[in-house]
PDB file of C-alpha atoms in Angstrom:
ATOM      1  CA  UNK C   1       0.000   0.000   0.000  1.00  0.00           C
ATOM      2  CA  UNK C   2       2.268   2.802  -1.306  1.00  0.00           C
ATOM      3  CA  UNK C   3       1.772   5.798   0.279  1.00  0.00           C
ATOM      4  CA  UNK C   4       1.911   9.396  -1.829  1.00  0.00           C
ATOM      5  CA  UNK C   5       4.810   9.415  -4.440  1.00  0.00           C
ATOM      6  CA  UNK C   6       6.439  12.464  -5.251  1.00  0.00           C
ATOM      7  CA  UNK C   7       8.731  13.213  -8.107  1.00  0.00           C
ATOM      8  CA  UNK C   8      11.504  14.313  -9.254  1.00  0.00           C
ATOM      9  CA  UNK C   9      12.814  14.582  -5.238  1.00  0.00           C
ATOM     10  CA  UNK C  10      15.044  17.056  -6.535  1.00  0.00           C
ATOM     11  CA  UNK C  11      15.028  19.246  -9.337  1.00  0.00           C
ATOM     12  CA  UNK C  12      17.532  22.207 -10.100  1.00  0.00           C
ATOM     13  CA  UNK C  13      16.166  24.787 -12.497  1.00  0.00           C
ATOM     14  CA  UNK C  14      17.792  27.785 -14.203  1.00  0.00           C
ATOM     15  CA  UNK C  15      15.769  31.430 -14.382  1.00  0.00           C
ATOM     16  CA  UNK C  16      12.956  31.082 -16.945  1.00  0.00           C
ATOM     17  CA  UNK C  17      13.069  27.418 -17.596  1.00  0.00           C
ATOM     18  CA  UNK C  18      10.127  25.735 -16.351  1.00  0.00           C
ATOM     19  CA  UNK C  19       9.425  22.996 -13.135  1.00  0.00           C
ATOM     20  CA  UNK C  20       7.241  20.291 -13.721  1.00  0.00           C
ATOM     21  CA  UNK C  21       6.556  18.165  -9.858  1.00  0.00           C
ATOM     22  CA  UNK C  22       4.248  15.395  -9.908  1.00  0.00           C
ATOM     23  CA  UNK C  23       2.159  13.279  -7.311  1.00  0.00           C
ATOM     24  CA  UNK C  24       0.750  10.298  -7.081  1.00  0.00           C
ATOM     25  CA  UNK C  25      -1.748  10.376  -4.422  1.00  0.00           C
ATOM     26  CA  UNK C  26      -2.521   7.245  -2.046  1.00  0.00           C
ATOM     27  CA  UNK C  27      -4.810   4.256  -3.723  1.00  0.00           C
ATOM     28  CA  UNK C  28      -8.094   4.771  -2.673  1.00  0.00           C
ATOM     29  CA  UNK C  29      -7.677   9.271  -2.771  1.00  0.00           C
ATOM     30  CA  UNK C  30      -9.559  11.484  -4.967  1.00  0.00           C
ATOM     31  CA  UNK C  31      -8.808  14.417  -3.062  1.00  0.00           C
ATOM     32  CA  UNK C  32      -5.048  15.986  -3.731  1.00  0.00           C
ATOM     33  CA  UNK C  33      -3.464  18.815  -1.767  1.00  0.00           C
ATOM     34  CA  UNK C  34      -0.365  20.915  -2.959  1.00  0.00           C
ATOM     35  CA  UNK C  35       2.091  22.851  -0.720  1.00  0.00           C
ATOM     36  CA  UNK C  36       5.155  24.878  -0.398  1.00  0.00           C
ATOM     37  CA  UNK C  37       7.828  25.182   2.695  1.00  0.00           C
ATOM     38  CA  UNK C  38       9.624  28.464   2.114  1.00  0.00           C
ATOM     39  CA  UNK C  39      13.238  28.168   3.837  1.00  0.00           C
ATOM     40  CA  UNK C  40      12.600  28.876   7.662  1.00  0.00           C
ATOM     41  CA  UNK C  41       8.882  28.963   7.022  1.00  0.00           C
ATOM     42  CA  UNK C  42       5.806  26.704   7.707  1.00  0.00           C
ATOM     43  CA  UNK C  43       3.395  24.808   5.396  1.00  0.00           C
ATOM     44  CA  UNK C  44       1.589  27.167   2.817  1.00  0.00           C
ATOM     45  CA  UNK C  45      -1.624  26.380   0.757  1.00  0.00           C
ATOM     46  CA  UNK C  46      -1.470  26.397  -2.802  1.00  0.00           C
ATOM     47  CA  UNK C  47      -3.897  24.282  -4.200  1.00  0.00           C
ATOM     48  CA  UNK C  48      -6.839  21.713  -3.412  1.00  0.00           C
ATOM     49  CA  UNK C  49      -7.829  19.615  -6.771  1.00  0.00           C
ATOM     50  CA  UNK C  50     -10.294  16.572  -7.352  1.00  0.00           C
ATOM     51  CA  UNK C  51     -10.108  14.372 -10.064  1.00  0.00           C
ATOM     52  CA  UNK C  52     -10.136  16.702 -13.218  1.00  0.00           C
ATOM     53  CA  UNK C  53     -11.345  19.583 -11.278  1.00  0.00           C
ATOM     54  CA  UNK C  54      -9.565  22.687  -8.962  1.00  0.00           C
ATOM     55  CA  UNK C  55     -11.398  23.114  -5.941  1.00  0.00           C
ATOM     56  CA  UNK C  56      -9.346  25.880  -4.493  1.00  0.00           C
ATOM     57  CA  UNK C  57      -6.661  27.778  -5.530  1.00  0.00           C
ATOM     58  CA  UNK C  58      -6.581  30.598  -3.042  1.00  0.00           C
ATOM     59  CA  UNK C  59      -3.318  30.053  -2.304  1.00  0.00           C
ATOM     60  CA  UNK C  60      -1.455  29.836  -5.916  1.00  0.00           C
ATOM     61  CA  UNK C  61       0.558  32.880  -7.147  1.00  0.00           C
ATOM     62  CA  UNK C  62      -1.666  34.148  -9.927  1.00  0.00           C
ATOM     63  CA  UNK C  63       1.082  33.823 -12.377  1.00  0.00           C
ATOM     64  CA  UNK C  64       3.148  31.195 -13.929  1.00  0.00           C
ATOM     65  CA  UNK C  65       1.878  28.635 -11.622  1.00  0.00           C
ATOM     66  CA  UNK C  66      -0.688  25.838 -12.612  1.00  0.00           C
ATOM     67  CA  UNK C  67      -1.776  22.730 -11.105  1.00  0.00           C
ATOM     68  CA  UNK C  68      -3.829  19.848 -12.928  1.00  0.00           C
ATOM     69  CA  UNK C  69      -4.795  16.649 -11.722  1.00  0.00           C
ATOM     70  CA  UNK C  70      -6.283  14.892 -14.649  1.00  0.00           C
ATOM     71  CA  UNK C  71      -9.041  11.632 -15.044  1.00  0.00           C
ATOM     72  CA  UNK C  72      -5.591   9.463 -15.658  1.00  0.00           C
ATOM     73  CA  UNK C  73      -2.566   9.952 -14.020  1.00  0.00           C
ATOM     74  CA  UNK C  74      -0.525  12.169 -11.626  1.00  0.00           C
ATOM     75  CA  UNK C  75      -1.433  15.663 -10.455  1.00  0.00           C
ATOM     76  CA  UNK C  76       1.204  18.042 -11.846  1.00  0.00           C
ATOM     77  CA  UNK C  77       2.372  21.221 -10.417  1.00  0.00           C
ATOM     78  CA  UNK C  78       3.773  23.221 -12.863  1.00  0.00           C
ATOM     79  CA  UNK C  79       5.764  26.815 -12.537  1.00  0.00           C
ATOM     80  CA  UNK C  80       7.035  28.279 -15.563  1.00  0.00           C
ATOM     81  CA  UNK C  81       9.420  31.215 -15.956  1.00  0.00           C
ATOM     82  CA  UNK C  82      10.894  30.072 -12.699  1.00  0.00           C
ATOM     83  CA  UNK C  83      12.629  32.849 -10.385  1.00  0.00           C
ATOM     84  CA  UNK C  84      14.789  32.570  -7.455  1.00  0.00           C
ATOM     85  CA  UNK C  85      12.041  33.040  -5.133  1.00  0.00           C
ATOM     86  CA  UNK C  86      10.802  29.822  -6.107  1.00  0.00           C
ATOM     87  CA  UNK C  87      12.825  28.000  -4.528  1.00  0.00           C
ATOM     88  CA  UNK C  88      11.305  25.809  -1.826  1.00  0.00           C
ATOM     89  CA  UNK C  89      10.033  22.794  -0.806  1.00  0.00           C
ATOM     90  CA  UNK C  90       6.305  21.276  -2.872  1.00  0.00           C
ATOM     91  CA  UNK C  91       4.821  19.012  -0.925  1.00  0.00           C
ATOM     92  CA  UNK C  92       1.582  17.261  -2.012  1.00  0.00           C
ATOM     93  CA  UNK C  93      -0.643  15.217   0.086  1.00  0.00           C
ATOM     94  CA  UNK C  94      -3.469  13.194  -0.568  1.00  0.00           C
ATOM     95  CA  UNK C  95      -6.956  12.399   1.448  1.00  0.00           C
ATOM     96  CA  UNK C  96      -9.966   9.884   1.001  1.00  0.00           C
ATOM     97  CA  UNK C  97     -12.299  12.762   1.594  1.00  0.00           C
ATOM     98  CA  UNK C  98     -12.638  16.580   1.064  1.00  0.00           C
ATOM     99  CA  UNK C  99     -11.220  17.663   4.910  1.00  0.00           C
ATOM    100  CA  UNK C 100      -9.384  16.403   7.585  1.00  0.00           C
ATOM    101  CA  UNK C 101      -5.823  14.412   8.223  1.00  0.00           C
ATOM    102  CA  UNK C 102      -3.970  14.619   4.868  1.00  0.00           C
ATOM    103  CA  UNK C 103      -1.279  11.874   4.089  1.00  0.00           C
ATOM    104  CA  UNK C 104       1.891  13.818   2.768  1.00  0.00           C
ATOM    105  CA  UNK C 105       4.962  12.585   0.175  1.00  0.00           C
ATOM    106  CA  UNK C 106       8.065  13.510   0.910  1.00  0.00           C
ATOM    107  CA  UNK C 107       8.347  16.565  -1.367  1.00  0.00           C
ATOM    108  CA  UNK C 108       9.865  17.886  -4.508  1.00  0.00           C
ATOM    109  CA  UNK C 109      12.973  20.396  -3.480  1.00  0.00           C
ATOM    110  CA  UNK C 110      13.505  23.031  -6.608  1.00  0.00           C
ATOM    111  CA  UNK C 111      16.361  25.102  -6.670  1.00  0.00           C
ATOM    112  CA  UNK C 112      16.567  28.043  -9.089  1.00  0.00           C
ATOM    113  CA  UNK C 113      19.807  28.689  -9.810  1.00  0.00           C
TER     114      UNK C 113
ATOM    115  CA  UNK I   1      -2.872  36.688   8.117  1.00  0.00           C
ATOM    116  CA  UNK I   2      -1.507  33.894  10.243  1.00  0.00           C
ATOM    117  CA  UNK I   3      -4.673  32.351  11.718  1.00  0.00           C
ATOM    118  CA  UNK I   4      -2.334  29.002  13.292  1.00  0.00           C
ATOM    119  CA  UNK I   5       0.874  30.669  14.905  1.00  0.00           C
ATOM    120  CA  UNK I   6       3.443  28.673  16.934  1.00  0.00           C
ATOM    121  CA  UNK I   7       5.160  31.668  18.861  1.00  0.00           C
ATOM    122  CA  UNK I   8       8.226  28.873  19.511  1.00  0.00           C
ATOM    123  CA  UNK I   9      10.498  28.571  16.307  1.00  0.00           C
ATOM    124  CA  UNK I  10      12.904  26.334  18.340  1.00  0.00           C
ATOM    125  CA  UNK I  11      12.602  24.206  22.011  1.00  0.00           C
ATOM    126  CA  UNK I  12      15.392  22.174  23.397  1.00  0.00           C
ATOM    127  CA  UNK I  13      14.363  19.486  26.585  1.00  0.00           C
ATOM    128  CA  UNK I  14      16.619  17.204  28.237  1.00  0.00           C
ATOM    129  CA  UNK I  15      15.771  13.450  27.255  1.00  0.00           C
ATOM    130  CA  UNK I  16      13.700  11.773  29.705  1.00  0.00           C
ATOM    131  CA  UNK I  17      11.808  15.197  30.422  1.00  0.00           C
ATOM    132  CA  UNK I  18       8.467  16.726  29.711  1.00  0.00           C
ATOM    133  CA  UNK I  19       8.326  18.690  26.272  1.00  0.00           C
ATOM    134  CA  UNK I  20       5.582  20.950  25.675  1.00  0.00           C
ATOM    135  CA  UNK I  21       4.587  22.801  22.011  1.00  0.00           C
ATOM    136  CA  UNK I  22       2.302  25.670  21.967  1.00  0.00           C
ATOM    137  CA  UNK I  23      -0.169  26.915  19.201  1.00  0.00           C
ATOM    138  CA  UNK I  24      -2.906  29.565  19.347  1.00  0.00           C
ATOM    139  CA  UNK I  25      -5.229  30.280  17.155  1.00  0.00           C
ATOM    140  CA  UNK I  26      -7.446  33.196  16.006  1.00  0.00           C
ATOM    141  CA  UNK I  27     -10.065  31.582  13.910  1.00  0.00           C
ATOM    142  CA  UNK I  28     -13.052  30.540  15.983  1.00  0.00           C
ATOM    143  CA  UNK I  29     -14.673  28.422  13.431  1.00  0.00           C
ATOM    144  CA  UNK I  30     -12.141  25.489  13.636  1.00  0.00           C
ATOM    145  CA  UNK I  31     -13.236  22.653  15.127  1.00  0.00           C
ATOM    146  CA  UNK I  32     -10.219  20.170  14.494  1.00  0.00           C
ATOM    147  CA  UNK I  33      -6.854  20.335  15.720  1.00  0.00           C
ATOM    148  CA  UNK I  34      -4.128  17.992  14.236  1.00  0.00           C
ATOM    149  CA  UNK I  35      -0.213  17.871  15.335  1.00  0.00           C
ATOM    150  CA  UNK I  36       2.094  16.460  12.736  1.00  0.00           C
ATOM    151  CA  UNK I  37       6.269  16.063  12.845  1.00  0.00           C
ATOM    152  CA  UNK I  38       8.547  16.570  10.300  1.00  0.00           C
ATOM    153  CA  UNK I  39      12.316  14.930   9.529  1.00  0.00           C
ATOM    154  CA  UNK I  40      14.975  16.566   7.517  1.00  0.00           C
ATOM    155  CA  UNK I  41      14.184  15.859   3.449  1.00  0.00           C
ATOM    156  CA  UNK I  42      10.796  14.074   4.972  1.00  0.00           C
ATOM    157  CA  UNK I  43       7.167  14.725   4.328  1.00  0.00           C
ATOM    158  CA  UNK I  44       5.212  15.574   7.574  1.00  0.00           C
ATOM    159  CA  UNK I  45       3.751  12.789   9.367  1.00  0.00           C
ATOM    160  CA  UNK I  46       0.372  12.935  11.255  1.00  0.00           C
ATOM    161  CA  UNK I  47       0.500  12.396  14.858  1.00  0.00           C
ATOM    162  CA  UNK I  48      -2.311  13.058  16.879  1.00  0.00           C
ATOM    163  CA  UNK I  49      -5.574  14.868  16.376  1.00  0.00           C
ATOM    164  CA  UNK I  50      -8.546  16.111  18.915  1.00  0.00           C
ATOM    165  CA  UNK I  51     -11.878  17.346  17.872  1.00  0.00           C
ATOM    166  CA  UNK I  52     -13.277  21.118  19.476  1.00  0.00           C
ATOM    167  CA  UNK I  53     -15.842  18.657  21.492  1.00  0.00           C
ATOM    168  CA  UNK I  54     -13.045  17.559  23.369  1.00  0.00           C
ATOM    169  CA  UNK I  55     -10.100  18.979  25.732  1.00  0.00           C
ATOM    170  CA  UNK I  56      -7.684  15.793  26.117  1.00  0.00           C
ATOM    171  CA  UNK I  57      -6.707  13.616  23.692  1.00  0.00           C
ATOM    172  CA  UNK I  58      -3.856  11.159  24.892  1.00  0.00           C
ATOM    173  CA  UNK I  59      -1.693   8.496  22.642  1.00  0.00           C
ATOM    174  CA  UNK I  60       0.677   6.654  24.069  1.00  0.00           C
ATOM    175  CA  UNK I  61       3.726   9.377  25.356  1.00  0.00           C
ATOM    176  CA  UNK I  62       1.529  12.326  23.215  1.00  0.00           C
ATOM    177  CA  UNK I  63      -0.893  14.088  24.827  1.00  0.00           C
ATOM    178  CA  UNK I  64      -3.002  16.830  23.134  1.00  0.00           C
ATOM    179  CA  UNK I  65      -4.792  19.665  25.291  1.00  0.00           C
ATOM    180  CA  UNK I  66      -7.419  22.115  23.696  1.00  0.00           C
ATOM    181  CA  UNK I  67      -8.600  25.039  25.721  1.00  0.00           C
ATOM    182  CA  UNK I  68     -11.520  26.572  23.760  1.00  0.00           C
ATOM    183  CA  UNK I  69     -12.048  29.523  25.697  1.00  0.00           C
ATOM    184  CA  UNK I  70      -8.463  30.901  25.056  1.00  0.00           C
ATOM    185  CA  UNK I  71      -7.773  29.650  21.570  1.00  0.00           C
ATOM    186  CA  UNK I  72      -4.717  27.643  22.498  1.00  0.00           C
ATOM    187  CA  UNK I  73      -3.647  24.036  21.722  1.00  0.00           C
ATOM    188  CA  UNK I  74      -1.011  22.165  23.332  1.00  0.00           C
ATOM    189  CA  UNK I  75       1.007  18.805  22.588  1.00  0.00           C
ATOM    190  CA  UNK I  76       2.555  17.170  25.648  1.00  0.00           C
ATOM    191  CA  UNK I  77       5.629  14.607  24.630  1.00  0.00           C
ATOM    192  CA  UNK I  78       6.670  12.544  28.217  1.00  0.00           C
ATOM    193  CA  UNK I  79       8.971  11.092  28.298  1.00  0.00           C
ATOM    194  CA  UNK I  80      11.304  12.970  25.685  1.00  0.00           C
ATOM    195  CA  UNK I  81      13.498  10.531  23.595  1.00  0.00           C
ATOM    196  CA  UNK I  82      16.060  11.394  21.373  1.00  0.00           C
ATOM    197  CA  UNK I  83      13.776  10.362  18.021  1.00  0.00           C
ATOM    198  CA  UNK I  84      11.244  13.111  18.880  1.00  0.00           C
ATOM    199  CA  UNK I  85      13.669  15.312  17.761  1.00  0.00           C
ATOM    200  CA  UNK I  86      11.581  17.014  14.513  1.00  0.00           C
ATOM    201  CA  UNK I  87       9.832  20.008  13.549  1.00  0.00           C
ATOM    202  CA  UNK I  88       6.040  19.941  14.971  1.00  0.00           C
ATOM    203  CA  UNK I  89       3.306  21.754  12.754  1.00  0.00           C
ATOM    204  CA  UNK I  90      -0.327  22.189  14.453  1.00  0.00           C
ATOM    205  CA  UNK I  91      -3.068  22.552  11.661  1.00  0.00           C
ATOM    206  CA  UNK I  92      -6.767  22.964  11.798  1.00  0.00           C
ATOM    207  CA  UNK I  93      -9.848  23.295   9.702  1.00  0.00           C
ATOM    208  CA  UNK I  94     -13.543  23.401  10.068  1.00  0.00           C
ATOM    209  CA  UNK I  95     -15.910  22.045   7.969  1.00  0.00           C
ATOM    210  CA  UNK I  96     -14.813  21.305   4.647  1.00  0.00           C
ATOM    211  CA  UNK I  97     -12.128  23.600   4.479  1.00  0.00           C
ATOM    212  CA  UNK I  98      -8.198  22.972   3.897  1.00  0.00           C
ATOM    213  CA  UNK I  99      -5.790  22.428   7.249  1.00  0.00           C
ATOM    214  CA  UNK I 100      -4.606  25.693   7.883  1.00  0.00           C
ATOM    215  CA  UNK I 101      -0.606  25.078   9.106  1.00  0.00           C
ATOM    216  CA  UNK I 102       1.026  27.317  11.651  1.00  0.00           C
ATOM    217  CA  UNK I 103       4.742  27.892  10.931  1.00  0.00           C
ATOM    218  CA  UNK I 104       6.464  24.943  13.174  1.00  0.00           C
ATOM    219  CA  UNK I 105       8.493  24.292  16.306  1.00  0.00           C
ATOM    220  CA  UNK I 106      11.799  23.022  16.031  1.00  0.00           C
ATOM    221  CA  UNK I 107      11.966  20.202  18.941  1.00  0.00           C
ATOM    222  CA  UNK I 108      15.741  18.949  20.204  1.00  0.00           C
ATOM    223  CA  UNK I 109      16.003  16.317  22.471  1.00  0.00           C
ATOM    224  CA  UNK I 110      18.933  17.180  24.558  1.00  0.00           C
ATOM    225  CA  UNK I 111      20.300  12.900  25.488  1.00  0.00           C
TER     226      UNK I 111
END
């Protein structure tokens, strides 16, 4: 019973290319989660999807970033034109329902060089 | 606006001892309080929950206090061991909403 895969673990980036981090949420969870640890910061919201649909993206910079979890397949965060400031920690987690305890991977570090 | 704050970026407790992490909140509609720990390069792991009906929730050495009245959470570790040594995030939510994370404790286990 895998539990939510992450990937690339690492991924080093230079200014304006773009980031691609995917997640394979736990068997059984329809309901995927996306966040980012800033250096010396907590756990920030970006985005809540279901199965082909966003739910809530309250917390995703309005540009460059875009998150998809599609019918088949991995939910993707992508961030193109990448910056500096990007830099951080993605962590997605998964859930068998819309609230509650959320099951995390073990992130996606990007660096921006 | 930081509605889960954990005034304590770092603690350090002698192993064997008592450690305590605070976390207040401001948001009046949550109604479920979760601590999780996280390892170097690791994804955070859930620990131990309580619901707003509540004020004690125990597991094993991990106890979890909610006072209601003065928006504050607290997670009780006895007796410290050297593995508890981890960031601890306390999260909440109400209703159908996303947890809500408050920025972490650093916890060292002093052996």
């Amino acid at each position: 019973n895998a539990g939510v895969m992450q990937n690339p673990r690492h991924l080093v980036r230079r200014r304006g290319q773009e980031a691609r981090l995917r997640c394979s949420p736990m068997k059984g969870h329809s309901h995927v989660y996306w966040y980012r640890q800033l250096p010396e910061e907590g756990l920030k919201f970006m985005v809540y999807l279901q199965k082909e649909n966003i739910i809530d993206e309250s917390g995703m910079p309005k540009e460059r970033f875009s998150a998809e979890f599609p019918k088949e397949g991995p939910s993707i965060l992508r961030i193109q034109q990448v910056v500096r400031g990007d830099s951080a920690a993605y962590f997605c987690a998964s859930s068998p329902r819309s609230s509650g305890e959320l099951f995390f991977g073990e992130g996606s570090r990007l660096t921006v060089l | 606006d930081q509605q889960v704050k954990q005034n304590s970026p770092s603690l350090s407790v002698q192993e064997g001892r008592i450690s305590i992490l605070n976390c207040d909140y401001t948001n009046s509609m949550f109604d479920y309080f979760l601590w999780y720990k996280k390892y170097p390069a690791e994804g955070p792991t859930f620990l131990i929950s309580i619901s707003s009906i509540k004020d004690k929730n125990e597991d094993g050495r991990f106890t979890v206090f909610l006072n209601k009245s003065a928006k504050h959470l607290s997670l009780h570790i006895v007796p410290s061991q050297p593995g508890d040594s981890a960031v601890y995030f306390c999260a909440a939510y109400f209703g159908n909403e996303k947890l809500t994370f408050g920025t972490g404790t650093r916890l060292t286990i002093i052996p």
